[in-house]
Short mmCIF file of C-alpha atoms and ligand atoms in Angstrom, two decimals:
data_model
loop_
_atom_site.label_atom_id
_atom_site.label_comp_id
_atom_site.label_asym_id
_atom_site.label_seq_id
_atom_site.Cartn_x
_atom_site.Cartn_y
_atom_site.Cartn_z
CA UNK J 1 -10.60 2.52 -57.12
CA UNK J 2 -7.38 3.15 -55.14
CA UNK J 3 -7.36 1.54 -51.54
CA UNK J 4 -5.08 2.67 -49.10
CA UNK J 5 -3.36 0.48 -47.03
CA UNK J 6 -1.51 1.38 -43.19
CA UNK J 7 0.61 0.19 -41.17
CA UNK J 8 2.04 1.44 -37.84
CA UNK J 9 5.16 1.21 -35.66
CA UNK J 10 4.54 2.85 -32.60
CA UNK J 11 7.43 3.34 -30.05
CA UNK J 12 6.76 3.58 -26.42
CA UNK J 13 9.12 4.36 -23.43
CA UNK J 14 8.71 2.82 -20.48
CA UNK J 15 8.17 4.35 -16.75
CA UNK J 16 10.80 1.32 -15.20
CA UNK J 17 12.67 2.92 -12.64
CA UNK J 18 16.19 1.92 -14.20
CA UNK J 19 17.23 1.74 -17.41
CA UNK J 20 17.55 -1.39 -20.02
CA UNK J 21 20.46 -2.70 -19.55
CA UNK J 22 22.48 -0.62 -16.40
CA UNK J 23 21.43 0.14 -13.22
CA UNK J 24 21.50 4.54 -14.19
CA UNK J 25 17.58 5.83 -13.05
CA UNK J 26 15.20 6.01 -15.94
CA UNK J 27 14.26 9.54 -15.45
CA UNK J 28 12.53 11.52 -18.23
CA UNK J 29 12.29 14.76 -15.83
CA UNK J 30 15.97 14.64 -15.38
CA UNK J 31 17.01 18.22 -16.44
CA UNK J 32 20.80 18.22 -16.40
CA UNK J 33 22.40 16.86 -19.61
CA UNK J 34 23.89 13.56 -19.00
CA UNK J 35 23.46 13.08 -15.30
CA UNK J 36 22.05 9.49 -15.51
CA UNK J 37 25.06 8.01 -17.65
CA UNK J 38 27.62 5.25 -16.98
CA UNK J 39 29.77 2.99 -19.17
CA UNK J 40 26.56 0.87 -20.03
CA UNK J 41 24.31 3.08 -21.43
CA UNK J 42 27.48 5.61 -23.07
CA UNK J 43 28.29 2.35 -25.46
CA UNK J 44 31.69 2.01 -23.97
CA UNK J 45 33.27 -0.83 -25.34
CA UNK J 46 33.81 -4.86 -23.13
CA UNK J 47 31.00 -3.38 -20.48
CA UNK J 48 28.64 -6.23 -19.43
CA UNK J 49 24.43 -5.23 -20.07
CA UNK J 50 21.95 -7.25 -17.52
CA UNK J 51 18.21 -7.13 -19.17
CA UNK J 52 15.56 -4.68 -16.60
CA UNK J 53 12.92 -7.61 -16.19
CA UNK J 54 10.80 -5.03 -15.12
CA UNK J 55 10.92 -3.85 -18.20
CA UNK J 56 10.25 -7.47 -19.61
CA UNK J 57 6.99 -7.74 -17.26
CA UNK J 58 5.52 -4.82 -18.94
CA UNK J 59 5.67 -5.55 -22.58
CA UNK J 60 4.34 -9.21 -21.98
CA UNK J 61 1.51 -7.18 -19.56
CA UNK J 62 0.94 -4.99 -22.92
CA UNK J 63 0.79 -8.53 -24.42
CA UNK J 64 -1.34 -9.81 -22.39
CA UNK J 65 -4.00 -7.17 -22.55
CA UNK J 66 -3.74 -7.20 -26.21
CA UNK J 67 -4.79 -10.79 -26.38
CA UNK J 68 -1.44 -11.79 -27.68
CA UNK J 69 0.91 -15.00 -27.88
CA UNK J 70 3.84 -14.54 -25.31
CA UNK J 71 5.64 -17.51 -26.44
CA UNK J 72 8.20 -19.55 -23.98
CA UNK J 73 11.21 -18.23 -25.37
CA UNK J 74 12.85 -15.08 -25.92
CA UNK J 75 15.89 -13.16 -26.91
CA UNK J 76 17.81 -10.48 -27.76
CA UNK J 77 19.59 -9.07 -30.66
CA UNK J 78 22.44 -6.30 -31.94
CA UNK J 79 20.70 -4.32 -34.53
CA UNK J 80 23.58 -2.55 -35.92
CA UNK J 81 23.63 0.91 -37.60
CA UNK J 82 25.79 4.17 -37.64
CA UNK J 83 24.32 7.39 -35.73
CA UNK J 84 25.77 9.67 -33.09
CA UNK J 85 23.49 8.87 -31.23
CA UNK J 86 24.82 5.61 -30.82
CA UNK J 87 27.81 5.20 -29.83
CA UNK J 88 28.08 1.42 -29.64
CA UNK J 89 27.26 1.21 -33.12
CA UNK J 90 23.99 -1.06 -32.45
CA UNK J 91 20.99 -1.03 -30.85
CA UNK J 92 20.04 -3.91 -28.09
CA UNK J 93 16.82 -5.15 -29.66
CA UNK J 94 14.76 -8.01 -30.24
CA UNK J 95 14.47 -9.57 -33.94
CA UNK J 96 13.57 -13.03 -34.55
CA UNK J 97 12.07 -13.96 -31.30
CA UNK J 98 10.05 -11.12 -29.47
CA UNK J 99 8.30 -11.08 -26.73
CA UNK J 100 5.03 -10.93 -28.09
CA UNK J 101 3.60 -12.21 -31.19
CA UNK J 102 0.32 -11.57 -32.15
CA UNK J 103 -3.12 -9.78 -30.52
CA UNK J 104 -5.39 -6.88 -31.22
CA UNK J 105 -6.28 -3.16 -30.63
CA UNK J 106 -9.46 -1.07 -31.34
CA UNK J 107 -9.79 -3.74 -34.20
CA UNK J 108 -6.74 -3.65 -35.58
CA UNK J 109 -4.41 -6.78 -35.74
CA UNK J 110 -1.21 -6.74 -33.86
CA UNK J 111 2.12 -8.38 -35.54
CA UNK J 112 4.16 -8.50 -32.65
CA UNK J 113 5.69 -6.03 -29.60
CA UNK J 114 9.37 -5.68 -28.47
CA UNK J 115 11.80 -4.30 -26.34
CA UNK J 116 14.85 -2.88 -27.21
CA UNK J 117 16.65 0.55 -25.50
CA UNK J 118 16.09 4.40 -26.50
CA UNK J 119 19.15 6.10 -27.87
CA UNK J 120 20.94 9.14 -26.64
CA UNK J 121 18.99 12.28 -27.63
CA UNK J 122 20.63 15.19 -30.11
CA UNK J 123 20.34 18.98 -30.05
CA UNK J 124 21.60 20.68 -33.13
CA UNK J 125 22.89 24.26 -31.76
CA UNK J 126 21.81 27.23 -33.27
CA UNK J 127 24.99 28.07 -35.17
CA UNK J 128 24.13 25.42 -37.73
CA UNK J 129 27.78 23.84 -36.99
CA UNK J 130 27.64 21.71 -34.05
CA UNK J 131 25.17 19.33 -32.19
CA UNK J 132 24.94 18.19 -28.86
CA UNK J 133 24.21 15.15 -27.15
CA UNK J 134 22.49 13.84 -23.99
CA UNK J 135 22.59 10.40 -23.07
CA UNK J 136 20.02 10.43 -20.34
CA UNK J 137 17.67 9.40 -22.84
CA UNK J 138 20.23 6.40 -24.08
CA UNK J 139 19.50 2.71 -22.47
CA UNK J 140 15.78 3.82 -21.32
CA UNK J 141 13.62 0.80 -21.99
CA UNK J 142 11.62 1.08 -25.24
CA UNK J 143 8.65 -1.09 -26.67
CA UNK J 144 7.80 -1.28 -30.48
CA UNK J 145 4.88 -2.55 -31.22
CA UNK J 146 4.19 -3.40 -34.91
CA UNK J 147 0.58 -3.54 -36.80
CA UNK J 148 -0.24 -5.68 -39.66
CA UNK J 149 -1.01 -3.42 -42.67
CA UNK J 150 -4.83 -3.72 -42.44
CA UNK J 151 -5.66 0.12 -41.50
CA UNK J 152 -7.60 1.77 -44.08
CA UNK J 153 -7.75 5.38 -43.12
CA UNK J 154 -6.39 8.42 -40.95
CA UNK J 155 -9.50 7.85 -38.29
CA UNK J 156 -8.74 4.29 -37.97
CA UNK J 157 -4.95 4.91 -37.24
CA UNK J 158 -5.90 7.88 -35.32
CA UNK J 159 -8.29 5.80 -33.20
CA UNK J 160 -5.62 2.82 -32.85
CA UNK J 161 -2.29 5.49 -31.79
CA UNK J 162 -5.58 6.83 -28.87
CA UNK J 163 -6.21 3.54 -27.78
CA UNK J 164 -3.08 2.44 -27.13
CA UNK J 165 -1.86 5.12 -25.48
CA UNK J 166 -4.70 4.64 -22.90
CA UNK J 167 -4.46 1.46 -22.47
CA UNK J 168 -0.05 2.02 -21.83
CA UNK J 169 -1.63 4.23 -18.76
CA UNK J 170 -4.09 1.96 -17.77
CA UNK J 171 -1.56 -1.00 -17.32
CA UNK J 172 0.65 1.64 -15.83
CA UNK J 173 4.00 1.07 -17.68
CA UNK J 174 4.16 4.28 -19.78
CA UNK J 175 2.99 7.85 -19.41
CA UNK J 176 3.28 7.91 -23.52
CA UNK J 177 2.90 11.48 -23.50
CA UNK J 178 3.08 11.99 -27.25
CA UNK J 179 4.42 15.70 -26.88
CA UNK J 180 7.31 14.45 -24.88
CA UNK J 181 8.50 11.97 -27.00
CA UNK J 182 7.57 9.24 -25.00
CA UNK J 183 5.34 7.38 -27.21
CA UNK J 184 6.24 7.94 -31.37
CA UNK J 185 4.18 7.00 -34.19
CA UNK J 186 5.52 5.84 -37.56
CA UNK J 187 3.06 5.15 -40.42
CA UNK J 188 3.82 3.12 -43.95
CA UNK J 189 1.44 3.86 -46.30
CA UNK J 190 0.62 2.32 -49.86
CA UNK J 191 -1.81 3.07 -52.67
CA UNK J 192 -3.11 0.35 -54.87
CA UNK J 193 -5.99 -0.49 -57.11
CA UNK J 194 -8.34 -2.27 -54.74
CA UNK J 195 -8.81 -5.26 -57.30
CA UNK J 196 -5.45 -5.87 -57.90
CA UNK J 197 -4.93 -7.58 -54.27
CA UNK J 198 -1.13 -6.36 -54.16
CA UNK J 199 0.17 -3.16 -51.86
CA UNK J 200 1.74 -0.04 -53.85
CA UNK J 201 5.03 1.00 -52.94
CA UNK J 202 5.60 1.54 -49.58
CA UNK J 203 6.01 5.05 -47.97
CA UNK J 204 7.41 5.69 -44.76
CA UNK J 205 6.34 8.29 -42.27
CA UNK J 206 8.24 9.94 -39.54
CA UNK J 207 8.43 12.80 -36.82
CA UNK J 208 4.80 12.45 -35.93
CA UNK J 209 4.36 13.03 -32.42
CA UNK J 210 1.05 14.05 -32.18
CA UNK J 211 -2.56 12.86 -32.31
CA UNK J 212 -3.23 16.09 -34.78
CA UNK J 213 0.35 14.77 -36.62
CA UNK J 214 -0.93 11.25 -37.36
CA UNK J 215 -4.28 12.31 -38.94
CA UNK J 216 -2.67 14.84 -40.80
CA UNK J 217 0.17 13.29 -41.89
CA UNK J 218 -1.87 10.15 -43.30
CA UNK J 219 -4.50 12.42 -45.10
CA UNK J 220 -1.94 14.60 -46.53
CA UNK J 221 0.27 11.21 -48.00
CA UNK J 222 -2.79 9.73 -48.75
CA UNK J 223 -4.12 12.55 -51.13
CA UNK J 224 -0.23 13.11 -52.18
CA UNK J 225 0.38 9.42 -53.66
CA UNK J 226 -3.62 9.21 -54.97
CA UNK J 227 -2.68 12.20 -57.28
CA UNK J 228 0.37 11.16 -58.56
CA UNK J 229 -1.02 7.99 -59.30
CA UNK J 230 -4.12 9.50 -61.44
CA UNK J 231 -1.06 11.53 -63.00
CA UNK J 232 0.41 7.89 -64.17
CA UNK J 233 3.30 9.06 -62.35
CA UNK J 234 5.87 6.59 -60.10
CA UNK J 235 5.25 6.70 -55.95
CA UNK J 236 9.44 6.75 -54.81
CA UNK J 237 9.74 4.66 -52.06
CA UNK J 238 11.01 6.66 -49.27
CA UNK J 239 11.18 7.98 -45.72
CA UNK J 240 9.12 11.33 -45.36
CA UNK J 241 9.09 13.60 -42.27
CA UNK J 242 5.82 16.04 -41.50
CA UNK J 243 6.30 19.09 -40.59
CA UNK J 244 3.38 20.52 -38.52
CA UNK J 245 3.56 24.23 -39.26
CA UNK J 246 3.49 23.61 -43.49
CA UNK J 247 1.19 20.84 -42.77
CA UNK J 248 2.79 18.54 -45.34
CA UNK J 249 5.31 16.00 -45.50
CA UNK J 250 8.78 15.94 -46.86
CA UNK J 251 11.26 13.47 -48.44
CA UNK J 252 13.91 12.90 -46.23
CA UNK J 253 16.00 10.02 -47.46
CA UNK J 254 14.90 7.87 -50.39
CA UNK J 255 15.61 3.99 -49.81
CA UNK J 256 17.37 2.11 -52.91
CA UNK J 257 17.49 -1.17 -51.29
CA UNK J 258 16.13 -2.69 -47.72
CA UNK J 259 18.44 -1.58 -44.65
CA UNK J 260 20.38 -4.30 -43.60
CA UNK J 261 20.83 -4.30 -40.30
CA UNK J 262 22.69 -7.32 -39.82
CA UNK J 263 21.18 -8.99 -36.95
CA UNK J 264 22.63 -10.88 -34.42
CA UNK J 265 21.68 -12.56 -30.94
CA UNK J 266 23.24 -10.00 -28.43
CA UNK J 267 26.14 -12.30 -27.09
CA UNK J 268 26.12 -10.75 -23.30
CA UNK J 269 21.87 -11.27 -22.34
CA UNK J 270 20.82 -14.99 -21.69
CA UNK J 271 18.21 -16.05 -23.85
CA UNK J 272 15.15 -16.18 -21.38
CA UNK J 273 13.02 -19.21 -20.91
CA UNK J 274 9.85 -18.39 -19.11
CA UNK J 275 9.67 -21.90 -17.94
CA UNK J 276 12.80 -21.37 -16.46
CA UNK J 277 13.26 -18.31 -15.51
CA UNK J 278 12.31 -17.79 -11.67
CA UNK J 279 12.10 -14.14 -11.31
CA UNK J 280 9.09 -13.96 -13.95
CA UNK J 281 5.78 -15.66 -13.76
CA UNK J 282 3.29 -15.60 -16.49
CA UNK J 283 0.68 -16.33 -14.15
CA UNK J 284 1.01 -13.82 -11.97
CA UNK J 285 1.53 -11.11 -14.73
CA UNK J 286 -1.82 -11.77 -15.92
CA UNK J 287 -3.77 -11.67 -13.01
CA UNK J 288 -2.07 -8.93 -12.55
CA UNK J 289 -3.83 -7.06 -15.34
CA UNK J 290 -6.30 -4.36 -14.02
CA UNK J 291 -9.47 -3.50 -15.80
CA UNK J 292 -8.95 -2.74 -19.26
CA UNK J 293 -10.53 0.82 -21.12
CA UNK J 294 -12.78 -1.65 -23.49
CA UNK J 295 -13.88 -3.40 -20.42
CA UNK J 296 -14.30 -0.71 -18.43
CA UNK J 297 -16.22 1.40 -20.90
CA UNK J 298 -18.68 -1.77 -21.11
CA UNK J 299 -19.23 -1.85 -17.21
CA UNK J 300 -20.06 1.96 -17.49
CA UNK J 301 -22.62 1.90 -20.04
CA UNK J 302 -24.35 -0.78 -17.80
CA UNK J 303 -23.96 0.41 -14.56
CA UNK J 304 -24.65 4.04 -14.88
CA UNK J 305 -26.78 3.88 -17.68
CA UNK J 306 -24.34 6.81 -19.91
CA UNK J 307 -24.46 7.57 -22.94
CA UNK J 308 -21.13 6.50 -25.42
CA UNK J 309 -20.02 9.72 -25.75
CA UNK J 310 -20.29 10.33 -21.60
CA UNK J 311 -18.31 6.73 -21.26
CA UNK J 312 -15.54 7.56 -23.86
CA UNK J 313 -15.07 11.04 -21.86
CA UNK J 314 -15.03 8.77 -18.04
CA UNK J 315 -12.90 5.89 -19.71
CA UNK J 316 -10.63 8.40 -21.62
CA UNK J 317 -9.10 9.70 -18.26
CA UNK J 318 -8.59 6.80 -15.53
CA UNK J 319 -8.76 9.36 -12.25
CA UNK J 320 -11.38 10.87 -13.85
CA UNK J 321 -13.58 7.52 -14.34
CA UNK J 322 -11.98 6.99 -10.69
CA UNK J 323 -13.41 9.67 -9.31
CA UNK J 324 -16.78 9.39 -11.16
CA UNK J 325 -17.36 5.99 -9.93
CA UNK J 326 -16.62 6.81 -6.33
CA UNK J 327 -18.82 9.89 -5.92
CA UNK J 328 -21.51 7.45 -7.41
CA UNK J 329 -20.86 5.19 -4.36
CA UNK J 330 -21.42 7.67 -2.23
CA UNK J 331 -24.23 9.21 -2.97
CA UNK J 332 -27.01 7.68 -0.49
CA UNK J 333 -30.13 7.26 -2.55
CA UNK J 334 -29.58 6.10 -5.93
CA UNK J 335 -32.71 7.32 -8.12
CA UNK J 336 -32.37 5.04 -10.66
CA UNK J 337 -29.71 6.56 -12.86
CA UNK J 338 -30.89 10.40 -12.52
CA UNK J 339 -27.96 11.35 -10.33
CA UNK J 340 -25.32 8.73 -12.43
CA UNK J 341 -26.19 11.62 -15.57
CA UNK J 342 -26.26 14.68 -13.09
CA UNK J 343 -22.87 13.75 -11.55
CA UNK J 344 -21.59 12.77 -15.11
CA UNK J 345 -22.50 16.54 -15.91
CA UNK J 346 -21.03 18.65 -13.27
CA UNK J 347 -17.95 15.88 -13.47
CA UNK J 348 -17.45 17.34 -17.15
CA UNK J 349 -18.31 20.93 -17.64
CA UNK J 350 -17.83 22.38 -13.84
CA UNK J 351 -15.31 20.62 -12.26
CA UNK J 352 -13.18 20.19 -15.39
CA UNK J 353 -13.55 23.98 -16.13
CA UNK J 354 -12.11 24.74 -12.72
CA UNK J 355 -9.43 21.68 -13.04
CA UNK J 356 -8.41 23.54 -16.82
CA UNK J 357 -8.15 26.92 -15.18
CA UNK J 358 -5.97 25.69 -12.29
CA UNK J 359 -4.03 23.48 -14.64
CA UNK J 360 -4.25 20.47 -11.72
CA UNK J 361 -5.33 16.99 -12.31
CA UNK J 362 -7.51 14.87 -9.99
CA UNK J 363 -4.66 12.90 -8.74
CA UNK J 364 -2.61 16.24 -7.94
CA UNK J 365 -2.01 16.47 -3.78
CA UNK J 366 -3.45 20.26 -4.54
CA UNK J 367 -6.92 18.77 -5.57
CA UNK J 368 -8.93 19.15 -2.18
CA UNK J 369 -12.70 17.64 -3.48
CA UNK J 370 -12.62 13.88 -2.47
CA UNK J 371 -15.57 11.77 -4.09
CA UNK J 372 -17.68 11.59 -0.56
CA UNK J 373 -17.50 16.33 -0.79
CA UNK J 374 -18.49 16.14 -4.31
CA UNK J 375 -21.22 13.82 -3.47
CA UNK J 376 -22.53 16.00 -0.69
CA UNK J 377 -23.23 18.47 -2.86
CA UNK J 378 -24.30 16.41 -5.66
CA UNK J 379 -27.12 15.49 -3.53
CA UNK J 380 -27.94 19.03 -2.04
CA UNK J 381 -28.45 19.87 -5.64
CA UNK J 382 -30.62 16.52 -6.36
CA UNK J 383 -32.50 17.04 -3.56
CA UNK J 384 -33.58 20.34 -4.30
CA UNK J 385 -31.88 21.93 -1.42
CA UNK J 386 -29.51 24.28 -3.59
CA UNK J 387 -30.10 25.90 -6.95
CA UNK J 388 -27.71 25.30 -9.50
CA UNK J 389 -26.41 28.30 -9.59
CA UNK J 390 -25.58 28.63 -5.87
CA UNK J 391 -24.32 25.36 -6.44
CA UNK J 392 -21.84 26.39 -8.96
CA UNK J 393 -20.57 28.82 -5.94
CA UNK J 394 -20.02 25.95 -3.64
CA UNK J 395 -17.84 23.89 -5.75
CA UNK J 396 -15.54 26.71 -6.73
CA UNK J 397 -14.55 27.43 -3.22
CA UNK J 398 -15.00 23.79 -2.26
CA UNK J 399 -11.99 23.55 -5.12
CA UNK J 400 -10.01 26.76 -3.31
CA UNK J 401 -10.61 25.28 0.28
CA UNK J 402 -11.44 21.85 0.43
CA UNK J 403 -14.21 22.48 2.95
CA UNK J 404 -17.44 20.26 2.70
CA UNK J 405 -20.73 21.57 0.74
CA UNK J 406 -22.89 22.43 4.83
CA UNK J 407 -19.46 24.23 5.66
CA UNK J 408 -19.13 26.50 2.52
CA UNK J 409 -22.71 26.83 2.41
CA UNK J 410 -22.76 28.15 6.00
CA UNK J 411 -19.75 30.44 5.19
CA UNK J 412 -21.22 31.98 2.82
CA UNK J 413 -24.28 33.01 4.50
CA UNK J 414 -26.31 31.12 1.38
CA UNK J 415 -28.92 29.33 4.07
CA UNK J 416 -29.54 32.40 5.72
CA UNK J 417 -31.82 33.15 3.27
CA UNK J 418 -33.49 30.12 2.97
CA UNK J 419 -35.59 30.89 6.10
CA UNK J 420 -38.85 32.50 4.82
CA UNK J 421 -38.45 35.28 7.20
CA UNK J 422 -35.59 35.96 5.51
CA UNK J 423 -36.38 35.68 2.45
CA UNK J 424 -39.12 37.96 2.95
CA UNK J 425 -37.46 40.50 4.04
CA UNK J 426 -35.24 40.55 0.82
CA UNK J 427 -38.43 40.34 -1.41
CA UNK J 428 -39.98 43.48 0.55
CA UNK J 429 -36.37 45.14 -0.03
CA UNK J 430 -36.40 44.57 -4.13
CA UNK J 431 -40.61 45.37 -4.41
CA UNK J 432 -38.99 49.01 -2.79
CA UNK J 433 -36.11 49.64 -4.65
CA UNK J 434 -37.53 48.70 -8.51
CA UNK J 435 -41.65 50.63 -7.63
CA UNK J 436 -41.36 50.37 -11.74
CA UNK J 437 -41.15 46.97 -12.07
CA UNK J 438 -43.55 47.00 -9.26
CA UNK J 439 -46.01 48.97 -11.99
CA UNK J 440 -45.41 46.94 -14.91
CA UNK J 441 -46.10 43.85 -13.10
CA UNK J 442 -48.94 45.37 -11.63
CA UNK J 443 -50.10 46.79 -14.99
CA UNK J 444 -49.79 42.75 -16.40
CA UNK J 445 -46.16 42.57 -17.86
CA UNK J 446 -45.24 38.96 -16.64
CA UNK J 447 -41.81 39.76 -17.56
CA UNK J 448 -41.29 41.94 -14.56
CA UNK J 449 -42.07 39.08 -12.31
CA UNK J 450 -38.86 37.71 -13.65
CA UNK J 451 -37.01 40.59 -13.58
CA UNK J 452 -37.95 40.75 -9.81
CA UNK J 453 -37.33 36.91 -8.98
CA UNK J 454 -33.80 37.50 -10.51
CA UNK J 455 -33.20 40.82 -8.22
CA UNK J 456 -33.97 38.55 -4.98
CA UNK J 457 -31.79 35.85 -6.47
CA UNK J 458 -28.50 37.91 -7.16
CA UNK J 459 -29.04 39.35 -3.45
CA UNK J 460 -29.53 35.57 -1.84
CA UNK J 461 -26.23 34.80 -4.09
CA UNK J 462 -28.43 32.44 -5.46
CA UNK J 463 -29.11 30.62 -2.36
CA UNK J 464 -33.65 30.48 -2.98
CA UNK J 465 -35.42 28.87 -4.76
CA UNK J 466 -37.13 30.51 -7.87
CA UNK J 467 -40.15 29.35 -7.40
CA UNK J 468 -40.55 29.99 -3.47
CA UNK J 469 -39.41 33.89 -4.51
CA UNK J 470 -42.20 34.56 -7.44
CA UNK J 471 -44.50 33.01 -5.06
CA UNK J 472 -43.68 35.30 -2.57
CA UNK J 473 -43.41 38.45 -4.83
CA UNK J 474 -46.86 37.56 -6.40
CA UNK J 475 -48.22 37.48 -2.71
CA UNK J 476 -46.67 40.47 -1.42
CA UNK J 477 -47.33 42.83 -4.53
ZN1 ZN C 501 23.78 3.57 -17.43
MN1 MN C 502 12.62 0.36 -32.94
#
């Protein structure tokens, strides 16, 4: 039976406000080619690189949270290889002595996690003949972090590349917006004969920069290498793009020996020496740490009584469980977890609807429903005061205006109805207009009650209760 074995590299930039090794802003919005450059980050040659410890806090954060050893001492190191975009001819990295060794992630062991610098992005122009290149992107600090082969399967790396990228926004040191290019996946994969307890040659995967990307591209190399195997024929160790519209990979260079990259220990940083160094505590990095997704997910399930799935979809979006957990806290009377599951489900069917349609966010400035509004109305609606379909009313326009639920509510004329004077005088208004209804009803058909009921309803916009208006229908017919 052949096993397959993965292994991922996964790239991450990070949000510092400088770059790596100058003081040029680290600005991935930055539209104008080559407006954050200087000497530093262009690879001019004799200029002097000072190490971001900003930068340096956040990997040993990611570190941290990832239960990993951040041992006392640390350096940096020339990787050195040929690319335009590269001027210098190396890349500041980290080789024998990284900043974190070690740790774990959505069960999957951790080798280690560096920092090194992005390089300069290319454009290849249209014309075939020419490329272009911006080196806004060059210097911006990077972290690689580096799995031991022990993932089995596309779900397992999928689930690994998710959780990671939350947890990068959770500690706040990466947006690792896949689409973007801020965070990169790389995958090796091997076949082998599960008995034989070696790996198969090793294929490496590239270009994936999406979550639909790294399933497909390990299912499709999977299946790829399993039937050339049963074909008895070689697997050619190699470096294979995907490409997303064919939804296969491709060879893109084949590998006759290792790269040699001929380290060294970058002669212009300071090793550093946590002990020593005053500007960084370990200490107060990790009581720094916030609450973690695994740890908040736990809470959740406890506290509010959700189901998994409902946690996963709180936990998956920080403002989101934010927001969730406030709106809990304000809610006066807490029925024992009723209202937890009713907020959960207006949380992720209305308000995201509305959210989707107006492209915003919860932390966008144009958002206008704070927690204690949302509330409110939760509570109109668990009280029985407002039907859920008036309800649905409210909390649009409480999304255009920002006005609270009694204000809208008022507005829009729903409570004027709710007096039974009112109301009556609607329900004398339908038994006129519809006398065949009237009839049918009268003749036994119970399904012209409902007809009725829904008359009243559409002209109280909703704002009575079903049951009060077939009451009152039944009375006055
Ligand atoms: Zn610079
Ligand atoms: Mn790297």
């Amino acid at each position: 039976m052949l096993k397959p074995t993965i292994g991922l590299e996964i790239h991450a930039e990070l949000k510092t406000k400088t770059k790596m090794f100058c003081g040029c802003p680290n600005d991935p919005e930055e539209s104008h080619p080559n407006a954050n450059v200087c000497p530093v980050c262009l690879g001019h040659p004799g200029v002097l690189p000072t190490a971001n410890l900003e930068a340096v806090k956040a990997v040993i954060k990611l570190g941290m949270a990832l239960g990993g050893n951040i041992p006392q001492k640390a350096k940096f190191d020339r990787k050195s290889y040929f690319y335009p975009d590269l001027p210098k001819g190396y890349q500041i990295s980290q080789y024998d002595e990284p900043l974190v060794l070690g740790g774990e992630l959505a069960g999957v062991k951790v080798r280690r996690v560096h920092l090194e610098e992005d390089t300069a992005r290319l454009t290849h122009a249209d014309d075939g003949e020419s490329s272009l290149v911006d080196f806004n992107r060059a210097g911006v600090p990077l972290m690689e972090l580096v799995t031991e082969p022990v993932i089995h399967s596309a779900g397992e790396a999928l689930r690994f590349a998710k959780e990671l990228q939350l947890l990068l926004r959770y500690l706040e040191i990466s947006d690792a917006d896949m689409e973007k290019g801020e965070m990169r996946v790389e995958a090796n994969i091997s076949l082998a004969d599960e008995n034989s307890g070696e790996f198969g040659t090793k294929v490496e995967l590239k270009n994936i920069n999406s979550f639909k990307a790294v399933e497909g591209a390990v299912t499709y190399e999977m299946e790829r290498q399993s039937k050339l195997l049963a074909e008895d024929e070689k697997i050619v160790q190699e470096t294979r793009g995907w490409d997303p519209i064919k939804a296969k990979t491709f060879s893109q260079r084949v590998k006759e020996e290792a790269h040699d990259y001929r380290y060294m220990p970058e002669p212009d940083i300071p090793p550093m020496d946590f002990a020593k160094l005053g500007e960084i505590s370990l200490d107060e990095i990790k009581s720094s740490l916030p609450e973690l997704p695994w740890q908040k997910r736990k809470r959740f399930a406890e506290d509010y009584a959700l189901q998994p799935a409902q946690v996963d979809f709180l936990v998956a979006d920080k403002p989101t469980a934010d927001f969730y957990e406030e709106a809990i806290s304000e809610m006066e009377e807490n029925d024992g977890g009723k209202n937890n599951t009713l907020l959960f489900n207006y949380i992720s069917s209305d308000l995201q609807g509305l959210l989707k349609e107006a492209n915003l966010k919860t932390t966008d400035e144009d958002f206008k429903i704070t927690p204690a509004k949302f509330a409110d109305l939760m509570a109109l609606i668990a009280k029985g005061d407002i039907t859920s379909r008036a309800a649905k009313n409210v909390l649009s326009e409480m999304f255009k205006t920002g006005l609270d639920a009694h204000q809208i509510i008022k507005n829009m004329s729903l409570d004027e109805f709710s007096g039974e004077d009112k109301l009556q005088s609607v329900v004398r208004e339908v038994i006129e207009q519809n006398e065949k209804a009237v009839a049918d009803y009268k003749k036994g058909k119970e399904n012209a009650l409902q007809f009725l009921t829904g008359q009243v309803m559409t002209k109280t916009r909703g704002g009575s209760k079903p049951d009060e208006v077939m009451n009152l229908l039944r009375e006055l017919i």
